Amino acid sequence: MLMPYLLMITFDMITDANRPIRWKKLTLLMILTIEIHLLSALLFMLVLILAWLYAVNHHRPLLQKGHSLHHIYVNCLDLTMTSERTLYSYVNQGLLSARNIDMPRTVRMRPRKNKKRNLKVDKACRIGRTWEEFQSYLQEHPNAAIRQLDSVEGVRGGKVLLTIHFVQQELQLAFLWDANDSQSVIDIFEKIYLELRPDAFIRLFPILLADNGSEFSNPKAIEFDKQGNQRTQMYYCDPSAPFQRVPAKTTMK
């Protein structure tokens, strides 16, 4: 671009004997040359920066580009070689460059609360103690004294009321306890057993009817004392059948 101007200055320097060196033209030529080189360097840097930005955007994780994890899993089965649930676990644990914050819906969702699950002590507790077997017992013993059990929990994880409903007498007892678990129920019956003595306990609590809550899932510890003597008989209502204990529920209300 500057070559014609340079040749013109060179020709003047050769042919003009009075002014062989033209300082102004040489100075202007040098300034233009430096500016052109600087502009070239800046242009090169700009091209490199644009190329770097394109490469970063092109090769960044698909999650950061707005793709959903389900979409990535479905379209990249040959590359993932793992389950969709495992991918979510990897993201949650920070094992990938993409994070939870790159998933808009995950950011908007509230974290789930881990609910405490009360597990049954004896999973076979209903065997021989079902509602049908309870009805068969009542047919053979129509005048049997029935005591219905229930637990009332106010605040989750707080204190609990164990209620014992005397059906024929329309009387209900309530015992306040610290936790809604099987051991608490066993401790209450042990205390009643010791206070009343065996004969009175057997006479007052011949038959117990409870729901399927985990707090009643250790019937043998309630039916038998520590010496192995049977002191009561326990039965269970059918699952999701609160109507089978209507008198107790009505009294509680």
PDB file of C-alpha atoms in Angstrom:
ATOM      1  CA  MET A   1       0.000   0.000   0.000  1.00  0.00           C
ATOM      2  CA  LEU A   2       2.841   2.401   0.813  1.00  0.00           C
ATOM      3  CA  MET A   3       5.144   1.009  -1.889  1.00  0.00           C
ATOM      4  CA  PRO A   4       4.248   3.609  -4.597  1.00  0.00           C
ATOM      5  CA  TYR A   5       4.811   6.479  -2.148  1.00  0.00           C
ATOM      6  CA  LEU A   6       8.123   4.970  -1.122  1.00  0.00           C
ATOM      7  CA  LEU A   7       9.240   4.656  -4.740  1.00  0.00           C
ATOM      8  CA  MET A   8       8.280   8.280  -5.423  1.00  0.00           C
ATOM      9  CA  ILE A   9      10.365   9.520  -2.480  1.00  0.00           C
ATOM     10  CA  THR A  10      13.284   7.342  -3.590  1.00  0.00           C
ATOM     11  CA  PHE A  11      13.091   8.757  -7.117  1.00  0.00           C
ATOM     12  CA  ASP A  12      13.089  12.359  -5.798  1.00  0.00           C
ATOM     13  CA  MET A  13      16.097  11.649  -3.579  1.00  0.00           C
ATOM     14  CA  ILE A  14      18.037  10.275  -6.537  1.00  0.00           C
ATOM     15  CA  THR A  15      17.141  12.952  -9.072  1.00  0.00           C
ATOM     16  CA  ASP A  16      17.137  16.070  -6.857  1.00  0.00           C
ATOM     17  CA  ALA A  17      20.732  16.990  -6.121  1.00  0.00           C
ATOM     18  CA  ASN A  18      19.797  20.054  -4.043  1.00  0.00           C
ATOM     19  CA  ARG A  19      17.499  18.169  -1.676  1.00  0.00           C
ATOM     20  CA  PRO A  20      18.639  14.561  -1.551  1.00  0.00           C
ATOM     21  CA  ILE A  21      16.931  13.892   1.806  1.00  0.00           C
ATOM     22  CA  ARG A  22      13.350  14.966   2.286  1.00  0.00           C
ATOM     23  CA  TRP A  23      12.806  14.783   6.039  1.00  0.00           C
ATOM     24  CA  LYS A  24       9.128  15.581   6.081  1.00  0.00           C
ATOM     25  CA  LYS A  25       8.247  12.893   3.575  1.00  0.00           C
ATOM     26  CA  LEU A  26      10.490  10.343   5.317  1.00  0.00           C
ATOM     27  CA  THR A  27       8.947  11.206   8.695  1.00  0.00           C
ATOM     28  CA  LEU A  28       5.439  10.859   7.276  1.00  0.00           C
ATOM     29  CA  LEU A  29       6.396   7.521   5.704  1.00  0.00           C
ATOM     30  CA  MET A  30       7.803   6.199   8.984  1.00  0.00           C
ATOM     31  CA  ILE A  31       4.694   7.274  10.915  1.00  0.00           C
ATOM     32  CA  LEU A  32       2.402   5.612   8.420  1.00  0.00           C
ATOM     33  CA  THR A  33       4.487   2.436   8.515  1.00  0.00           C
ATOM     34  CA  ILE A  34       4.353   2.266  12.330  1.00  0.00           C
ATOM     35  CA  GLU A  35       0.598   2.886  12.365  1.00  0.00           C
ATOM     36  CA  ILE A  36      -0.014   0.209   9.802  1.00  0.00           C
ATOM     37  CA  HIS A  37       2.035  -2.305  11.781  1.00  0.00           C
ATOM     38  CA  LEU A  38       0.165  -1.408  14.975  1.00  0.00           C
ATOM     39  CA  LEU A  39      -3.185  -1.735  13.230  1.00  0.00           C
ATOM     40  CA  SER A  40      -2.063  -5.083  11.831  1.00  0.00           C
ATOM     41  CA  ALA A  41      -1.080  -6.283  15.308  1.00  0.00           C
ATOM     42  CA  LEU A  42      -4.396  -5.112  16.763  1.00  0.00           C
ATOM     43  CA  LEU A  43      -6.254  -6.758  13.911  1.00  0.00           C
ATOM     44  CA  PHE A  44      -4.417 -10.025  14.520  1.00  0.00           C
ATOM     45  CA  MET A  45      -5.245  -9.843  18.231  1.00  0.00           C
ATOM     46  CA  LEU A  46      -8.905  -9.137  17.482  1.00  0.00           C
ATOM     47  CA  VAL A  47      -9.089 -12.123  15.137  1.00  0.00           C
ATOM     48  CA  LEU A  48      -7.472 -14.366  17.747  1.00  0.00           C
ATOM     49  CA  ILE A  49      -9.849 -13.173  20.481  1.00  0.00           C
ATOM     50  CA  LEU A  50     -12.879 -13.792  18.269  1.00  0.00           C
ATOM     51  CA  ALA A  51     -11.579 -17.250  17.389  1.00  0.00           C
ATOM     52  CA  TRP A  52     -11.036 -18.051  21.077  1.00  0.00           C
ATOM     53  CA  LEU A  53     -14.557 -16.913  22.014  1.00  0.00           C
ATOM     54  CA  TYR A  54     -16.050 -19.020  19.245  1.00  0.00           C
ATOM     55  CA  ALA A  55     -14.048 -22.067  20.328  1.00  0.00           C
ATOM     56  CA  VAL A  56     -15.085 -21.657  23.966  1.00  0.00           C
ATOM     57  CA  ASN A  57     -18.745 -21.273  23.032  1.00  0.00           C
ATOM     58  CA  HIS A  58     -18.643 -24.110  20.527  1.00  0.00           C
ATOM     59  CA  HIS A  59     -16.962 -26.621  22.833  1.00  0.00           C
ATOM     60  CA  ARG A  60     -18.582 -25.718  26.170  1.00  0.00           C
ATOM     61  CA  PRO A  61     -20.927 -28.277  27.801  1.00  0.00           C
ATOM     62  CA  LEU A  62     -24.366 -28.634  26.278  1.00  0.00           C
ATOM     63  CA  LEU A  63     -25.968 -27.834  29.628  1.00  0.00           C
ATOM     64  CA  GLN A  64     -24.348 -24.404  29.599  1.00  0.00           C
ATOM     65  CA  LYS A  65     -25.732 -23.870  26.114  1.00  0.00           C
ATOM     66  CA  GLY A  66     -29.306 -24.274  27.365  1.00  0.00           C
ATOM     67  CA  HIS A  67     -29.904 -27.954  26.571  1.00  0.00           C
ATOM     68  CA  SER A  68     -31.804 -30.014  29.133  1.00  0.00           C
ATOM     69  CA  LEU A  69     -30.135 -33.013  30.708  1.00  0.00           C
ATOM     70  CA  HIS A  70     -32.917 -35.267  29.445  1.00  0.00           C
ATOM     71  CA  HIS A  71     -32.382 -33.982  25.882  1.00  0.00           C
ATOM     72  CA  ILE A  72     -28.632 -34.592  26.155  1.00  0.00           C
ATOM     73  CA  TYR A  73     -29.191 -38.111  27.496  1.00  0.00           C
ATOM     74  CA  VAL A  74     -31.664 -39.079  24.760  1.00  0.00           C
ATOM     75  CA  ASN A  75     -29.497 -37.771  21.912  1.00  0.00           C
ATOM     76  CA  CYS A  76     -26.127 -38.933  23.253  1.00  0.00           C
ATOM     77  CA  LEU A  77     -26.843 -42.468  24.437  1.00  0.00           C
ATOM     78  CA  ASP A  78     -23.757 -43.821  22.676  1.00  0.00           C
ATOM     79  CA  LEU A  79     -21.556 -41.301  24.478  1.00  0.00           C
ATOM     80  CA  THR A  80     -23.005 -41.214  27.988  1.00  0.00           C
ATOM     81  CA  MET A  81     -22.959 -44.970  28.736  1.00  0.00           C
ATOM     82  CA  THR A  82     -24.855 -44.366  31.975  1.00  0.00           C
ATOM     83  CA  SER A  83     -28.383 -43.750  33.192  1.00  0.00           C
ATOM     84  CA  GLU A  84     -30.125 -40.380  33.228  1.00  0.00           C
ATOM     85  CA  ARG A  85     -30.432 -40.517  37.009  1.00  0.00           C
ATOM     86  CA  THR A  86     -26.681 -41.045  37.305  1.00  0.00           C
ATOM     87  CA  LEU A  87     -26.064 -37.947  35.177  1.00  0.00           C
ATOM     88  CA  TYR A  88     -28.177 -35.885  37.541  1.00  0.00           C
ATOM     89  CA  SER A  89     -26.194 -37.288  40.468  1.00  0.00           C
ATOM     90  CA  TYR A  90     -22.906 -36.361  38.777  1.00  0.00           C
ATOM     91  CA  VAL A  91     -24.113 -32.781  38.265  1.00  0.00           C
ATOM     92  CA  ASN A  92     -25.377 -32.512  41.863  1.00  0.00           C
ATOM     93  CA  GLN A  93     -22.062 -33.783  43.222  1.00  0.00           C
ATOM     94  CA  GLY A  94     -20.039 -31.331  41.110  1.00  0.00           C
ATOM     95  CA  LEU A  95     -18.225 -34.062  39.176  1.00  0.00           C
ATOM     96  CA  LEU A  96     -18.820 -32.346  35.809  1.00  0.00           C
ATOM     97  CA  SER A  97     -17.874 -28.907  34.537  1.00  0.00           C
ATOM     98  CA  ALA A  98     -21.590 -28.091  34.218  1.00  0.00           C
ATOM     99  CA  ARG A  99     -23.346 -27.252  37.481  1.00  0.00           C
ATOM    100  CA  ASN A 100     -26.872 -27.075  38.847  1.00  0.00           C
ATOM    101  CA  ILE A 101     -26.927 -23.354  38.156  1.00  0.00           C
ATOM    102  CA  ASP A 102     -26.704 -24.149  34.434  1.00  0.00           C
ATOM    103  CA  MET A 103     -30.133 -25.840  34.604  1.00  0.00           C
ATOM    104  CA  PRO A 104     -32.818 -23.123  34.852  1.00  0.00           C
ATOM    105  CA  ARG A 105     -35.563 -25.381  36.198  1.00  0.00           C
ATOM    106  CA  THR A 106     -33.317 -26.834  38.883  1.00  0.00           C
ATOM    107  CA  VAL A 107     -32.422 -23.336  40.053  1.00  0.00           C
ATOM    108  CA  ARG A 108     -36.110 -22.400  40.315  1.00  0.00           C
ATOM    109  CA  MET A 109     -37.078 -25.543  42.230  1.00  0.00           C
ATOM    110  CA  ARG A 110     -36.837 -25.643  46.000  1.00  0.00           C
ATOM    111  CA  PRO A 111     -34.640 -28.370  47.493  1.00  0.00           C
ATOM    112  CA  ARG A 112     -36.585 -31.408  48.564  1.00  0.00           C
ATOM    113  CA  LYS A 113     -36.948 -32.144  52.231  1.00  0.00           C
ATOM    114  CA  ASN A 114     -35.737 -35.530  53.340  1.00  0.00           C
ATOM    115  CA  LYS A 115     -38.709 -37.041  55.064  1.00  0.00           C
ATOM    116  CA  LYS A 116     -37.938 -39.369  57.903  1.00  0.00           C
ATOM    117  CA  ARG A 117     -39.441 -42.770  57.231  1.00  0.00           C
ATOM    118  CA  ASN A 118     -40.588 -44.843  60.161  1.00  0.00           C
ATOM    119  CA  LEU A 119     -39.770 -48.434  59.302  1.00  0.00           C
ATOM    120  CA  LYS A 120     -41.703 -51.374  60.638  1.00  0.00           C
ATOM    121  CA  VAL A 121     -39.935 -53.385  63.329  1.00  0.00           C
ATOM    122  CA  ASP A 122     -41.568 -56.648  62.276  1.00  0.00           C
ATOM    123  CA  LYS A 123     -42.644 -56.665  58.634  1.00  0.00           C
ATOM    124  CA  ALA A 124     -44.611 -59.864  59.238  1.00  0.00           C
ATOM    125  CA  CYS A 125     -46.538 -58.381  62.155  1.00  0.00           C
ATOM    126  CA  ARG A 126     -49.894 -58.677  60.355  1.00  0.00           C
ATOM    127  CA  ILE A 127     -49.650 -62.439  59.915  1.00  0.00           C
ATOM    128  CA  GLY A 128     -52.331 -63.983  62.122  1.00  0.00           C
ATOM    129  CA  ARG A 129     -53.574 -60.520  63.150  1.00  0.00           C
ATOM    130  CA  THR A 130     -55.526 -59.247  60.128  1.00  0.00           C
ATOM    131  CA  TRP A 131     -58.977 -57.663  60.111  1.00  0.00           C
ATOM    132  CA  GLU A 132     -60.545 -60.860  58.784  1.00  0.00           C
ATOM    133  CA  GLU A 133     -59.031 -62.854  61.641  1.00  0.00           C
ATOM    134  CA  PHE A 134     -60.249 -60.205  64.059  1.00  0.00           C
ATOM    135  CA  GLN A 135     -63.788 -60.625  62.721  1.00  0.00           C
ATOM    136  CA  SER A 136     -63.504 -64.399  63.079  1.00  0.00           C
ATOM    137  CA  TYR A 137     -62.446 -63.943  66.718  1.00  0.00           C
ATOM    138  CA  LEU A 138     -65.452 -61.678  67.379  1.00  0.00           C
ATOM    139  CA  GLN A 139     -67.810 -64.313  65.972  1.00  0.00           C
ATOM    140  CA  GLU A 140     -66.461 -66.798  68.488  1.00  0.00           C
ATOM    141  CA  HIS A 141     -66.288 -64.222  71.314  1.00  0.00           C
ATOM    142  CA  PRO A 142     -69.078 -61.682  70.683  1.00  0.00           C
ATOM    143  CA  ASN A 143     -68.721 -60.127  74.152  1.00  0.00           C
ATOM    144  CA  ALA A 144     -64.950 -59.567  73.886  1.00  0.00           C
ATOM    145  CA  ALA A 145     -63.707 -56.283  75.323  1.00  0.00           C
ATOM    146  CA  ILE A 146     -62.009 -54.349  72.524  1.00  0.00           C
ATOM    147  CA  ARG A 147     -59.428 -51.597  73.029  1.00  0.00           C
ATOM    148  CA  GLN A 148     -58.566 -49.531  69.989  1.00  0.00           C
ATOM    149  CA  LEU A 149     -55.130 -47.945  69.678  1.00  0.00           C
ATOM    150  CA  ASP A 150     -54.157 -44.817  67.814  1.00  0.00           C
ATOM    151  CA  SER A 151     -51.432 -42.161  67.871  1.00  0.00           C
ATOM    152  CA  VAL A 152     -51.893 -38.421  67.456  1.00  0.00           C
ATOM    153  CA  GLU A 153     -48.877 -36.419  66.319  1.00  0.00           C
ATOM    154  CA  GLY A 154     -49.177 -32.644  66.499  1.00  0.00           C
ATOM    155  CA  VAL A 155     -45.898 -31.422  65.039  1.00  0.00           C
ATOM    156  CA  ARG A 156     -43.746 -33.791  63.004  1.00  0.00           C
ATOM    157  CA  GLY A 157     -40.906 -34.925  65.229  1.00  0.00           C
ATOM    158  CA  GLY A 158     -42.602 -33.523  68.352  1.00  0.00           C
ATOM    159  CA  LYS A 159     -44.471 -35.123  71.215  1.00  0.00           C
ATOM    160  CA  VAL A 160     -47.150 -37.735  70.522  1.00  0.00           C
ATOM    161  CA  LEU A 161     -50.366 -38.867  72.172  1.00  0.00           C
ATOM    162  CA  LEU A 162     -51.046 -42.593  72.371  1.00  0.00           C
ATOM    163  CA  THR A 163     -54.782 -43.076  72.725  1.00  0.00           C
ATOM    164  CA  ILE A 164     -56.480 -46.222  74.039  1.00  0.00           C
ATOM    165  CA  HIS A 165     -60.209 -46.291  73.365  1.00  0.00           C
ATOM    166  CA  PHE A 166     -62.500 -48.521  75.426  1.00  0.00           C
ATOM    167  CA  VAL A 167     -65.207 -49.181  72.836  1.00  0.00           C
ATOM    168  CA  GLN A 168     -68.023 -50.562  75.013  1.00  0.00           C
ATOM    169  CA  GLN A 169     -67.440 -48.054  77.809  1.00  0.00           C
ATOM    170  CA  GLU A 170     -66.928 -45.120  75.408  1.00  0.00           C
ATOM    171  CA  LEU A 171     -63.851 -44.142  77.385  1.00  0.00           C
ATOM    172  CA  GLN A 172     -60.563 -42.968  75.952  1.00  0.00           C
ATOM    173  CA  LEU A 173     -57.198 -42.706  77.680  1.00  0.00           C
ATOM    174  CA  ALA A 174     -54.335 -40.618  76.297  1.00  0.00           C
ATOM    175  CA  PHE A 175     -50.648 -40.926  77.132  1.00  0.00           C
ATOM    176  CA  LEU A 176     -48.166 -38.206  76.187  1.00  0.00           C
ATOM    177  CA  TRP A 177     -44.862 -39.490  74.850  1.00  0.00           C
ATOM    178  CA  ASP A 178     -41.717 -37.978  73.331  1.00  0.00           C
ATOM    179  CA  ALA A 179     -41.499 -39.897  70.058  1.00  0.00           C
ATOM    180  CA  ASN A 180     -43.835 -41.702  67.683  1.00  0.00           C
ATOM    181  CA  ASP A 181     -41.978 -44.992  67.505  1.00  0.00           C
ATOM    182  CA  SER A 182     -42.518 -48.611  68.430  1.00  0.00           C
ATOM    183  CA  GLN A 183     -40.416 -48.506  71.581  1.00  0.00           C
ATOM    184  CA  SER A 184     -42.493 -45.648  72.988  1.00  0.00           C
ATOM    185  CA  VAL A 185     -45.687 -47.697  72.643  1.00  0.00           C
ATOM    186  CA  ILE A 186     -44.013 -50.713  74.242  1.00  0.00           C
ATOM    187  CA  ASP A 187     -42.785 -48.588  77.164  1.00  0.00           C
ATOM    188  CA  ILE A 188     -46.300 -47.243  77.782  1.00  0.00           C
ATOM    189  CA  PHE A 189     -47.804 -50.733  77.914  1.00  0.00           C
ATOM    190  CA  GLU A 190     -44.985 -51.942  80.148  1.00  0.00           C
ATOM    191  CA  LYS A 191     -45.725 -49.087  82.546  1.00  0.00           C
ATOM    192  CA  ILE A 192     -49.456 -49.862  82.543  1.00  0.00           C
ATOM    193  CA  TYR A 193     -48.692 -53.563  83.073  1.00  0.00           C
ATOM    194  CA  LEU A 194     -46.504 -52.869  86.084  1.00  0.00           C
ATOM    195  CA  GLU A 195     -48.998 -50.428  87.603  1.00  0.00           C
ATOM    196  CA  LEU A 196     -52.062 -52.669  87.205  1.00  0.00           C
ATOM    197  CA  ARG A 197     -50.397 -56.025  87.853  1.00  0.00           C
ATOM    198  CA  PRO A 198     -50.906 -58.980  85.474  1.00  0.00           C
ATOM    199  CA  ASP A 199     -54.439 -60.016  86.495  1.00  0.00           C
ATOM    200  CA  ALA A 200     -55.928 -56.530  86.159  1.00  0.00           C
ATOM    201  CA  PHE A 201     -54.080 -55.868  82.895  1.00  0.00           C
ATOM    202  CA  ILE A 202     -55.301 -59.082  81.279  1.00  0.00           C
ATOM    203  CA  ARG A 203     -58.860 -58.297  82.359  1.00  0.00           C
ATOM    204  CA  LEU A 204     -58.752 -54.690  81.077  1.00  0.00           C
ATOM    205  CA  PHE A 205     -56.809 -55.230  77.845  1.00  0.00           C
ATOM    206  CA  PRO A 206     -57.828 -58.598  76.389  1.00  0.00           C
ATOM    207  CA  ILE A 207     -58.014 -57.473  72.738  1.00  0.00           C
ATOM    208  CA  LEU A 208     -56.153 -54.609  71.059  1.00  0.00           C
ATOM    209  CA  LEU A 209     -57.039 -53.233  67.628  1.00  0.00           C
ATOM    210  CA  ALA A 210     -54.539 -50.894  65.923  1.00  0.00           C
ATOM    211  CA  ASP A 211     -53.879 -49.381  62.526  1.00  0.00           C
ATOM    212  CA  ASN A 212     -50.848 -50.164  60.340  1.00  0.00           C
ATOM    213  CA  GLY A 213     -48.574 -47.460  61.722  1.00  0.00           C
ATOM    214  CA  SER A 214     -44.952 -48.325  62.366  1.00  0.00           C
ATOM    215  CA  GLU A 215     -45.411 -47.489  66.053  1.00  0.00           C
ATOM    216  CA  PHE A 216     -47.556 -50.644  66.365  1.00  0.00           C
ATOM    217  CA  SER A 217     -45.263 -52.875  64.296  1.00  0.00           C
ATOM    218  CA  ASN A 218     -43.837 -54.911  67.205  1.00  0.00           C
ATOM    219  CA  PRO A 219     -46.930 -56.729  68.483  1.00  0.00           C
ATOM    220  CA  LYS A 220     -45.083 -59.518  70.274  1.00  0.00           C
ATOM    221  CA  ALA A 221     -43.450 -57.040  72.668  1.00  0.00           C
ATOM    222  CA  ILE A 222     -46.944 -55.800  73.561  1.00  0.00           C
ATOM    223  CA  GLU A 223     -48.678 -59.182  73.650  1.00  0.00           C
ATOM    224  CA  PHE A 224     -46.078 -60.850  75.884  1.00  0.00           C
ATOM    225  CA  ASP A 225     -44.368 -59.659  79.048  1.00  0.00           C
ATOM    226  CA  LYS A 226     -40.632 -59.973  79.652  1.00  0.00           C
ATOM    227  CA  GLN A 227     -41.078 -63.491  81.067  1.00  0.00           C
ATOM    228  CA  GLY A 228     -42.817 -64.653  77.890  1.00  0.00           C
ATOM    229  CA  ASN A 229     -46.331 -64.776  79.347  1.00  0.00           C
ATOM    230  CA  GLN A 230     -49.109 -63.684  77.024  1.00  0.00           C
ATOM    231  CA  ARG A 231     -51.064 -60.750  78.416  1.00  0.00           C
ATOM    232  CA  THR A 232     -53.183 -59.580  75.436  1.00  0.00           C
ATOM    233  CA  GLN A 233     -53.981 -60.272  71.792  1.00  0.00           C
ATOM    234  CA  MET A 234     -53.395 -57.690  69.039  1.00  0.00           C
ATOM    235  CA  TYR A 235     -55.075 -57.268  65.640  1.00  0.00           C
ATOM    236  CA  TYR A 236     -54.758 -54.772  62.768  1.00  0.00           C
ATOM    237  CA  CYS A 237     -57.220 -52.902  60.591  1.00  0.00           C
ATOM    238  CA  ASP A 238     -56.947 -53.160  56.843  1.00  0.00           C
ATOM    239  CA  PRO A 239     -54.643 -50.616  55.150  1.00  0.00           C
ATOM    240  CA  SER A 240     -56.395 -47.319  54.335  1.00  0.00           C
ATOM    241  CA  ALA A 241     -59.536 -48.354  56.193  1.00  0.00           C
ATOM    242  CA  PRO A 242     -60.119 -45.767  58.956  1.00  0.00           C
ATOM    243  CA  PHE A 243     -63.849 -46.573  59.001  1.00  0.00           C
ATOM    244  CA  GLN A 244     -62.998 -49.834  60.779  1.00  0.00           C
ATOM    245  CA  ARG A 245     -62.257 -47.767  63.896  1.00  0.00           C
ATOM    246  CA  VAL A 246     -65.011 -45.169  63.669  1.00  0.00           C
ATOM    247  CA  PRO A 247     -65.806 -44.934  67.403  1.00  0.00           C
ATOM    248  CA  ALA A 248     -62.223 -44.048  68.301  1.00  0.00           C
ATOM    249  CA  LYS A 249     -61.902 -41.462  65.530  1.00  0.00           C
ATOM    250  CA  THR A 250     -65.224 -39.856  66.461  1.00  0.00           C
ATOM    251  CA  THR A 251     -64.182 -39.519  70.088  1.00  0.00           C
ATOM    252  CA  MET A 252     -60.892 -37.932  69.106  1.00  0.00           C
ATOM    253  CA  LYS A 253     -62.696 -35.289  67.039  1.00  0.00           C
TER     254      LYS A 253
END
